[in-house]
PDB file of C-alpha atoms in Angstrom:
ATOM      1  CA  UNK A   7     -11.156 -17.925   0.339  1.00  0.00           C
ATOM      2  CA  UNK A   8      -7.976 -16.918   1.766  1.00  0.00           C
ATOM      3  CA  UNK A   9      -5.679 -19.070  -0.239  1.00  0.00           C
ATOM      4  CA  UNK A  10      -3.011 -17.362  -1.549  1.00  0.00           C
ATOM      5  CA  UNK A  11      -3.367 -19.589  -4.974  1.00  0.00           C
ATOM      6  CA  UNK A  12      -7.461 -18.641  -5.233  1.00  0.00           C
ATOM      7  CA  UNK A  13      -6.618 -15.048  -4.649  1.00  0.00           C
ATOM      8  CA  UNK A  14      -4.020 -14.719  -7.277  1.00  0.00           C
ATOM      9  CA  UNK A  15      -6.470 -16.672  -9.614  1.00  0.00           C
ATOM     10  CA  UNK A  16      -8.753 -14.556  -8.395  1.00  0.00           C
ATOM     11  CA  UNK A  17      -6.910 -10.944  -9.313  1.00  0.00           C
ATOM     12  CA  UNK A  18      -5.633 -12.368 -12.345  1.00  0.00           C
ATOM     13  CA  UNK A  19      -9.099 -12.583 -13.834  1.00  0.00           C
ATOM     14  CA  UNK A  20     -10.070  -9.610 -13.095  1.00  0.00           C
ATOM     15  CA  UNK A  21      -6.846  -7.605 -14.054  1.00  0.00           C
ATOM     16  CA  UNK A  22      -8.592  -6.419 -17.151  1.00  0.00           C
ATOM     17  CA  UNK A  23     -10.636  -4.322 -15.288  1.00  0.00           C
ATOM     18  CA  UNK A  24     -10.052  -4.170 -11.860  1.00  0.00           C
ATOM     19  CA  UNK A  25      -8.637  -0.531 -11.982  1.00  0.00           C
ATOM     20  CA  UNK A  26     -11.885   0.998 -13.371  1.00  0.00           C
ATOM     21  CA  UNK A  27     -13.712  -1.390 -11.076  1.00  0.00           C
ATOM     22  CA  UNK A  28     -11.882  -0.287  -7.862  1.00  0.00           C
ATOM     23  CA  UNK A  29     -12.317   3.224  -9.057  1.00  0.00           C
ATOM     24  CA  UNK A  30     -16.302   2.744  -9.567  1.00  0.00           C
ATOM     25  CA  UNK A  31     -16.613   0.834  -6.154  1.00  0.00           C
ATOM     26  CA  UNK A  32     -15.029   3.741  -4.472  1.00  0.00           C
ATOM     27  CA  UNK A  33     -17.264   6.357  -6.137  1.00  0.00           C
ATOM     28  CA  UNK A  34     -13.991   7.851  -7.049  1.00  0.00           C
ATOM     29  CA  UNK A  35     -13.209   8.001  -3.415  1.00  0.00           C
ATOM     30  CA  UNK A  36      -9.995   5.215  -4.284  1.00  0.00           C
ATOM     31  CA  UNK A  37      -8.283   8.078  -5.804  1.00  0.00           C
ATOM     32  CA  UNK A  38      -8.207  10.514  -3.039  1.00  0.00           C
ATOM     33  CA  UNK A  39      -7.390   8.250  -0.106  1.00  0.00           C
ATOM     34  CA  UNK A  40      -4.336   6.818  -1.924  1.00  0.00           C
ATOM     35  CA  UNK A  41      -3.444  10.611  -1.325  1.00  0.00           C
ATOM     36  CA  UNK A  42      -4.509  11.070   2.337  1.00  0.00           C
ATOM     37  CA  UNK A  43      -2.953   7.542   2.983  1.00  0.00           C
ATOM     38  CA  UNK A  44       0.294   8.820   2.235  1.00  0.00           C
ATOM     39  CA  UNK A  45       0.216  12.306   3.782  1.00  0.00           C
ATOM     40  CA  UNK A  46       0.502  10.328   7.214  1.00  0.00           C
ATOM     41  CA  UNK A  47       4.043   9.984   6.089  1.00  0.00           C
ATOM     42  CA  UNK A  48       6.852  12.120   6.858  1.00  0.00           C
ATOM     43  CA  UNK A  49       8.352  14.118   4.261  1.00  0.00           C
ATOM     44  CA  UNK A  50      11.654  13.265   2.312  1.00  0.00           C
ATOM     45  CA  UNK A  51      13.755  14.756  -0.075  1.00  0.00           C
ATOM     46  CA  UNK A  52      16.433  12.283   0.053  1.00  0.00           C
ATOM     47  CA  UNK A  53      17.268   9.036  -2.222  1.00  0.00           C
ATOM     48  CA  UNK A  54      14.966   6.722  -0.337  1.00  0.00           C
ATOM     49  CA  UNK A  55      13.475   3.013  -0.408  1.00  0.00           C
ATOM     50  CA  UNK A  56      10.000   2.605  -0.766  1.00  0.00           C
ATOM     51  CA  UNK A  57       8.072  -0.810  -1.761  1.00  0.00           C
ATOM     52  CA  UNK A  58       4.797  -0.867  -2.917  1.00  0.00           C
ATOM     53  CA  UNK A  59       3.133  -4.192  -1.618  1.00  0.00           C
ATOM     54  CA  UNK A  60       0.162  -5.639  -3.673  1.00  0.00           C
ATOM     55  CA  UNK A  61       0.555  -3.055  -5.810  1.00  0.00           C
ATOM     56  CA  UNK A  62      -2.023  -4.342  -8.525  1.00  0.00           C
ATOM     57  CA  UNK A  63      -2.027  -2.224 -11.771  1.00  0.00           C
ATOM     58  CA  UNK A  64       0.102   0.849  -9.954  1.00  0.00           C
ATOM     59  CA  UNK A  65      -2.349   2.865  -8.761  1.00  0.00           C
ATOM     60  CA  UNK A  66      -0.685   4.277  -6.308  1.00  0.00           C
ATOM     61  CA  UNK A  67       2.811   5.044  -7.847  1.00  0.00           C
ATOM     62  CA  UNK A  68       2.011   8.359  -8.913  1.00  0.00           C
ATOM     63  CA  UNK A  69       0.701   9.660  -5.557  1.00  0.00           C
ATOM     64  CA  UNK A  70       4.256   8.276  -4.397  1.00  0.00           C
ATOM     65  CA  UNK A  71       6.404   9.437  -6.891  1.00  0.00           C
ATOM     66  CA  UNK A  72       4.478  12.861  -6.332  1.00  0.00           C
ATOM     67  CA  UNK A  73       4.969  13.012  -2.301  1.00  0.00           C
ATOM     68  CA  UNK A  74       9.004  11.299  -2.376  1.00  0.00           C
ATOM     69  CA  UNK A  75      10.233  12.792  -5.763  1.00  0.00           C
ATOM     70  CA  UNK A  76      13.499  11.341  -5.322  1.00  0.00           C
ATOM     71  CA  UNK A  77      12.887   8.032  -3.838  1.00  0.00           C
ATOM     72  CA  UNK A  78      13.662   4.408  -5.707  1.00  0.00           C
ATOM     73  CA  UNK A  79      10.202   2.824  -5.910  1.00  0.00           C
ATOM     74  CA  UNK A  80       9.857  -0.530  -6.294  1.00  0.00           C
ATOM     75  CA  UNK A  81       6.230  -2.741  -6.214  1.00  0.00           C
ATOM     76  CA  UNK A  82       5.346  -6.296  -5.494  1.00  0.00           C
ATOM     77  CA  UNK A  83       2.847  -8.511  -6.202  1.00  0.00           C
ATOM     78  CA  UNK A  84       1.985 -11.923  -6.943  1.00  0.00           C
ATOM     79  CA  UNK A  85      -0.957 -11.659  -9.185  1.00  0.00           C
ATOM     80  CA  UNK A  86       0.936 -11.540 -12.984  1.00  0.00           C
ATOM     81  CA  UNK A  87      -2.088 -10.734 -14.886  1.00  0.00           C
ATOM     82  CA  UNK A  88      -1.974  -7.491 -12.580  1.00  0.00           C
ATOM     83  CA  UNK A  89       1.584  -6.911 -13.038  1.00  0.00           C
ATOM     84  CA  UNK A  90       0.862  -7.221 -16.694  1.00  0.00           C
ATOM     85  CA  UNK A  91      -1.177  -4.009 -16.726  1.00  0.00           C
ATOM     86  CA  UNK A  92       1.372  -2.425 -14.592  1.00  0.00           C
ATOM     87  CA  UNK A  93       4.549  -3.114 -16.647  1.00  0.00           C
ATOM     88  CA  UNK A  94       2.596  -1.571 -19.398  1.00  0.00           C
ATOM     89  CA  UNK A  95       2.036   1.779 -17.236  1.00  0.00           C
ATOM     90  CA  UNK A  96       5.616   1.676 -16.093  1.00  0.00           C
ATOM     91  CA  UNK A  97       6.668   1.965 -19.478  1.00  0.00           C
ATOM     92  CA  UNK A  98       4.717   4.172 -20.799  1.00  0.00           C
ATOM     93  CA  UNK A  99       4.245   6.572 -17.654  1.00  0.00           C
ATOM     94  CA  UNK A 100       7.345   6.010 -15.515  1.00  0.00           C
ATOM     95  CA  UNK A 101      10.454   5.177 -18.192  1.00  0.00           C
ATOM     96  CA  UNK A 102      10.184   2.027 -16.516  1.00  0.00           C
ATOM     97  CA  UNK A 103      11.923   3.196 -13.404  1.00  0.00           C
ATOM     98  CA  UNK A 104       9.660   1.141 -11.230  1.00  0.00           C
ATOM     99  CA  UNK A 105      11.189  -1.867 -10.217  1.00  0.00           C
ATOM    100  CA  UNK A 106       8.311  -4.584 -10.269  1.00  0.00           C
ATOM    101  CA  UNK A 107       8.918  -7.929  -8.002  1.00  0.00           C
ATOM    102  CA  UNK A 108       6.312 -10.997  -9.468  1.00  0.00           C
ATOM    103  CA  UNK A 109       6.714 -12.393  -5.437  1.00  0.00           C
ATOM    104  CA  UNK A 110       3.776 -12.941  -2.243  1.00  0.00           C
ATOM    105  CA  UNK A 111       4.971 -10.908   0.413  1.00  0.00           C
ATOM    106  CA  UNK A 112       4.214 -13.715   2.439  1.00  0.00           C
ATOM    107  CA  UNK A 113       6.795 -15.824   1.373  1.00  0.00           C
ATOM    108  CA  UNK A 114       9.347 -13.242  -0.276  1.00  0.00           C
ATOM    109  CA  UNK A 115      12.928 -13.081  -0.582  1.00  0.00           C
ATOM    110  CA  UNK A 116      13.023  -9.238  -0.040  1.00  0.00           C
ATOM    111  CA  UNK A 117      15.995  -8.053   1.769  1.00  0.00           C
ATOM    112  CA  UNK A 118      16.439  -7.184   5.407  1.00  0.00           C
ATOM    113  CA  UNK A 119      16.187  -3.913   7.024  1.00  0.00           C
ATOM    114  CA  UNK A 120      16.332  -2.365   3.459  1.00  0.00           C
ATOM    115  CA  UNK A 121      13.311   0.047   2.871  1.00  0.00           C
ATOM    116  CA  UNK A 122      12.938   3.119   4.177  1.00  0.00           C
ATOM    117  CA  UNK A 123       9.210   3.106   3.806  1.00  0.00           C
ATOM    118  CA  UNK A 124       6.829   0.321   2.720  1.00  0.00           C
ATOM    119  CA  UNK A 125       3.216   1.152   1.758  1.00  0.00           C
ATOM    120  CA  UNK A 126      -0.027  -1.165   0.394  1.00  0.00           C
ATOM    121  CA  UNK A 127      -3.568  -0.140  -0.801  1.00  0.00           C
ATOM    122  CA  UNK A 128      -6.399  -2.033  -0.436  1.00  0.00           C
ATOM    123  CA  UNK A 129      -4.674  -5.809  -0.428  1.00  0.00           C
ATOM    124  CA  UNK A 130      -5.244  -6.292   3.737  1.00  0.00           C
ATOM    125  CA  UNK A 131      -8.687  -7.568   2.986  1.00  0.00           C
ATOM    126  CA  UNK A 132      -7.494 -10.916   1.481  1.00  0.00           C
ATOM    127  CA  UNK A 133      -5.974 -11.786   4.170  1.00  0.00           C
ATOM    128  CA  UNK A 134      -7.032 -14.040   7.182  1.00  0.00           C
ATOM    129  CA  UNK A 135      -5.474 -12.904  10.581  1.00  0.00           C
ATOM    130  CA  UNK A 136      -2.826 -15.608  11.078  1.00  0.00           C
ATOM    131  CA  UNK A 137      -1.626 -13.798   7.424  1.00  0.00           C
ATOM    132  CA  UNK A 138      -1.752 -10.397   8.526  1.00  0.00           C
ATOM    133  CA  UNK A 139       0.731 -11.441  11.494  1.00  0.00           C
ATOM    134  CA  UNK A 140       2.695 -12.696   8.806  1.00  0.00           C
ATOM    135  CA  UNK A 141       2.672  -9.561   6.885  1.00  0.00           C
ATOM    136  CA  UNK A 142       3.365  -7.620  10.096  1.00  0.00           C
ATOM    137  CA  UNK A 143       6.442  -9.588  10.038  1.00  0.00           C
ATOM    138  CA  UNK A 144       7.685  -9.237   7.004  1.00  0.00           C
ATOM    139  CA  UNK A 145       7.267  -5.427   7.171  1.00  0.00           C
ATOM    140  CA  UNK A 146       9.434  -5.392  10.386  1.00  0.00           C
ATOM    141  CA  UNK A 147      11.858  -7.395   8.745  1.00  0.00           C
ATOM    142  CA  UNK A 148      12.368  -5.514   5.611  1.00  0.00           C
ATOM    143  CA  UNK A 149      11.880  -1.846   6.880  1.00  0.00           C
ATOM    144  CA  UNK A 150      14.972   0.225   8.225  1.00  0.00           C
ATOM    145  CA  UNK A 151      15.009   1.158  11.907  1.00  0.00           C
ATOM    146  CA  UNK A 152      13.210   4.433  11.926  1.00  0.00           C
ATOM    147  CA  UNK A 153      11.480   3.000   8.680  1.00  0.00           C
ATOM    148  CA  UNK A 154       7.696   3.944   8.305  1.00  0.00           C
ATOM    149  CA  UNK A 155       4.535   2.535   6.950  1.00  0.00           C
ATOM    150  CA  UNK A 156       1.601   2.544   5.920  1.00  0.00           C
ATOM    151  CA  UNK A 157      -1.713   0.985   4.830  1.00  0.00           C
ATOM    152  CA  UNK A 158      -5.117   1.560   3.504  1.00  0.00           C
ATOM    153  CA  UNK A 159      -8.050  -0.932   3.042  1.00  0.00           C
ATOM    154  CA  UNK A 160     -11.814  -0.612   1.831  1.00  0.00           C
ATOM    155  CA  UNK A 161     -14.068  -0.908   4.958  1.00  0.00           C
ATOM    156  CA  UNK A 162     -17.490  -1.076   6.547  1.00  0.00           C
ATOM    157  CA  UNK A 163     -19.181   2.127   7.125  1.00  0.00           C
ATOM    158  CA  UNK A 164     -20.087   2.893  10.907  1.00  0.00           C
ATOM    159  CA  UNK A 165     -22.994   4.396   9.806  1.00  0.00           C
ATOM    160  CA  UNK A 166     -26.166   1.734   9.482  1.00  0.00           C
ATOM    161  CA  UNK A 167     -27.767   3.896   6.677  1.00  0.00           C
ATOM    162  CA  UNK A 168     -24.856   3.995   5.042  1.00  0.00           C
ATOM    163  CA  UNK A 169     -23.133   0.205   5.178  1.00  0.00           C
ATOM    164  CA  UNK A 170     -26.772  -1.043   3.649  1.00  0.00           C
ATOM    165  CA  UNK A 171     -26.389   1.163   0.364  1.00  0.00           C
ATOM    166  CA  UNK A 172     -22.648   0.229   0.410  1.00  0.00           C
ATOM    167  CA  UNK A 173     -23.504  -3.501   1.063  1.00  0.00           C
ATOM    168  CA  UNK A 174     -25.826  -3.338  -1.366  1.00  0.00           C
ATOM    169  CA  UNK A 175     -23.662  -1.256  -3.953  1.00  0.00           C
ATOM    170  CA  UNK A 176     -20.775  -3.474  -3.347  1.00  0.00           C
ATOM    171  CA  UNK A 177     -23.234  -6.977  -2.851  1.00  0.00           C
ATOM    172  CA  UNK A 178     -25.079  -6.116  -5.822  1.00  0.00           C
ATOM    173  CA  UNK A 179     -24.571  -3.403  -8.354  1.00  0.00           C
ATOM    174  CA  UNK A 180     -21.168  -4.274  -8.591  1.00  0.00           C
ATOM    175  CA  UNK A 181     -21.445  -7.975  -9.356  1.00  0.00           C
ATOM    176  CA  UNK A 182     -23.773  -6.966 -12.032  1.00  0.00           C
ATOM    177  CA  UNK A 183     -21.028  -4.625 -13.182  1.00  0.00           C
ATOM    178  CA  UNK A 184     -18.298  -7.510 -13.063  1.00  0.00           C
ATOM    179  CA  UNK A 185     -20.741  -9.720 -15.409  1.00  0.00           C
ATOM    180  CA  UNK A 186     -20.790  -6.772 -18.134  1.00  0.00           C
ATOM    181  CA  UNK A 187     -17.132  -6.828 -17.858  1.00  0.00           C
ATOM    182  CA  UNK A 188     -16.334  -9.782 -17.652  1.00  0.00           C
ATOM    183  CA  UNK A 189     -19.066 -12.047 -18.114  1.00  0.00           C
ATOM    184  CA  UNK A 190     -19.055 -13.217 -14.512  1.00  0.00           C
ATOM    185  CA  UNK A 191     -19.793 -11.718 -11.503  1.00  0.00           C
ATOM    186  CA  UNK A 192     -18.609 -14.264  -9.040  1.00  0.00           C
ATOM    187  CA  UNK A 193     -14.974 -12.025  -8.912  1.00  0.00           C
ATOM    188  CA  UNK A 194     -16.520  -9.404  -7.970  1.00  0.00           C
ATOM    189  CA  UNK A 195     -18.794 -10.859  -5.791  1.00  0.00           C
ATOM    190  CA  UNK A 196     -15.896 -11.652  -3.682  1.00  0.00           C
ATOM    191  CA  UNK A 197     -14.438  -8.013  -3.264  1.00  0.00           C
ATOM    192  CA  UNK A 198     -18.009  -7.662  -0.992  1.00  0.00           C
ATOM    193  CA  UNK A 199     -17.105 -10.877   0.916  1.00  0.00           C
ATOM    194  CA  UNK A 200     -13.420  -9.971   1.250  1.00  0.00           C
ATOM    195  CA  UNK A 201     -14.591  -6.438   2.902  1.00  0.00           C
ATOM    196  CA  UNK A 202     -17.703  -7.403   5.228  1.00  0.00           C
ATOM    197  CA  UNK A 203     -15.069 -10.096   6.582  1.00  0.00           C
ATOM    198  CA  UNK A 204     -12.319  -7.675   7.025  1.00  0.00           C
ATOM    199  CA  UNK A 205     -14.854  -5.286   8.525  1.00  0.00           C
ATOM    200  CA  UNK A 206     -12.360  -2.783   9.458  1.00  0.00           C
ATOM    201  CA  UNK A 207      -8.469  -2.017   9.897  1.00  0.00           C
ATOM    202  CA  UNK A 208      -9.055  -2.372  13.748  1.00  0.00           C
ATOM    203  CA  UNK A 209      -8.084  -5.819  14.021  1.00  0.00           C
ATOM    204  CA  UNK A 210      -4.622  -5.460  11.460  1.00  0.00           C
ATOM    205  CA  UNK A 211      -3.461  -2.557  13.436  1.00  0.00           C
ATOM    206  CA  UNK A 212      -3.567  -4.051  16.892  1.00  0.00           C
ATOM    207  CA  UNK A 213      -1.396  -7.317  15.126  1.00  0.00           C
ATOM    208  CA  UNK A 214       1.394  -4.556  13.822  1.00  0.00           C
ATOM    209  CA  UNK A 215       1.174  -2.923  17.027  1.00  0.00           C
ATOM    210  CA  UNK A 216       1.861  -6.196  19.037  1.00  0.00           C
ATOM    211  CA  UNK A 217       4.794  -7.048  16.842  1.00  0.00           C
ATOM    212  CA  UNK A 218       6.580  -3.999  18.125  1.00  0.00           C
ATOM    213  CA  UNK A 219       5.205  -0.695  15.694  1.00  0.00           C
ATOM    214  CA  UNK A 220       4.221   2.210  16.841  1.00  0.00           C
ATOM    215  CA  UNK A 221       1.187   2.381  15.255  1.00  0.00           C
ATOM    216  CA  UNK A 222      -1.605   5.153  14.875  1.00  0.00           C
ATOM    217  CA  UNK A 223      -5.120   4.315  13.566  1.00  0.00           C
ATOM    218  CA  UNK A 224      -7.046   5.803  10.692  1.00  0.00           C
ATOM    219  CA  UNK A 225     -10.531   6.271   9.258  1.00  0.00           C
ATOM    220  CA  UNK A 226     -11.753   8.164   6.107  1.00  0.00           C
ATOM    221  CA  UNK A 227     -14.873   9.130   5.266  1.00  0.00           C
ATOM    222  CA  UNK A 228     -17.270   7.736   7.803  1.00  0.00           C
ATOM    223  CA  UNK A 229     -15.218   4.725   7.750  1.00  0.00           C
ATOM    224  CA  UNK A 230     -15.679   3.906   4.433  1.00  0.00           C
ATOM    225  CA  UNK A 231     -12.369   3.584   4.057  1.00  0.00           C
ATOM    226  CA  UNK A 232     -10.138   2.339   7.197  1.00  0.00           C
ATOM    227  CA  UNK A 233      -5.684   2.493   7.798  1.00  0.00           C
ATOM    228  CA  UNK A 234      -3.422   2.463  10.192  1.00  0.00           C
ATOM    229  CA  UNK A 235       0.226   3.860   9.620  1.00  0.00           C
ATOM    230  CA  UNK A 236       3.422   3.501  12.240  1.00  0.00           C
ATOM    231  CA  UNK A 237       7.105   3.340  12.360  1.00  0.00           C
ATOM    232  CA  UNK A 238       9.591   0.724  13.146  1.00  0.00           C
ATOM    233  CA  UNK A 239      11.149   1.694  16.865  1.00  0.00           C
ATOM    234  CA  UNK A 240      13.403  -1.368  17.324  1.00  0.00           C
TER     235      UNK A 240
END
């Protein structure tokens, strides 16, 4: 389940359609906290580094081109039917100023102490939590001193009411969804998996935080939605 080969297989099937799909599983929601997840940022007007990791079709670049106008964006992500779909909106949204990096951040040859901000959206729930130390890692090793991040991930609602309509949404409607799309629902059967495993960003924030962030916990919309952002101190 965890993988790193299943999940790209994985994401590469359902590239054709994951960006409507995540947008529909979100009840729109996706768009909106790819905003507030970046507001917990500090402003910059200067010529800055930013990496986008798992960055899927690009969702997110035009949140983050918004917020750091001047910044040099670049995205990861090891999934090339994804980065497929996102060359194609880097050329014909961003004049292909987007630098895109076909690499698992996992094993990456990124360099060190480079970027002066590294964010991800919704990729920490493929990941088991010997990988999310890994990732933790990585960040520290390839953010600036002073460099900040952070992270967003589809969660389990701490409302009862609430997580059974989402489980079922997610469990069931979705699936059913995926099969229209795509003629099989197993992929998106997963997504559910992936997120009532992950549960929450609770557990990935404490790892960051013991590798030396500062870190500072999130939630968004009765914890639909769960984050954690922080700074490199050392």
């Amino acid at each position: 389940m965890y993988n790193p080969e299943f999940v790209k297989r994985l994401f590469n099937k359902m590239s054709s359609s994951y960006e409507r799909m995540n947008f529909i599983t979100s009840f729109g929601f996706s768009i909106r906290w790819r905003k507030q997840f970046l507001k917990k940022m500090s402003e910059s007007n200067k010529n800055i580094e930013i990496i986008d990791l798992m960055t899927g079709m690009g969702e997110t670049w035009n949140a983050t081109k918004n917020k750091f106008q001047k910044s040099n964006l670049s995205a990861l992500d090891f999934s090339e039917g994804m980065l497929k779909y996102a060359e194609k909106k880097n050329n014909s949204k961003f004049n292909n100023e987007i630098t895109l990096l076909n690499q698992n951040i996992l094993e990456n040859n990124l360099p060190s102490n480079y970027y002066d901000i590294v964010t991800c959206a919704f990729g920490l729930k493929t990941f088991n939590d010997e990988q999310i130390k890994t990732l933790a890692k990585e960040t520290n090793r390839i953010l600036k001193k002073g460099g900040e991040f952070s992270f967003i991930e589809v969660s389990k609602p701490n409302n009862n009411i609430l997580t059974f309509f989402y489980g079922f949404y997610l469990g069931k409607i979705i699936p059913i969804l995926g099969k229209l799309l795509l003629g099989d629902p197993i992929e998106y059967k997963m997504l559910w998996k992936y997120t009532n495993n992950y549960k929450n960003s609770k557990k990935a924030e404490k790892i960051f935080n013991e590798i030396g962030f500062i870190t500072e916990y999130q939630s968004y919309f009765y914890n639909c939605a769960t984050g954690f952002n922080g700074k490199k101190v050392t």
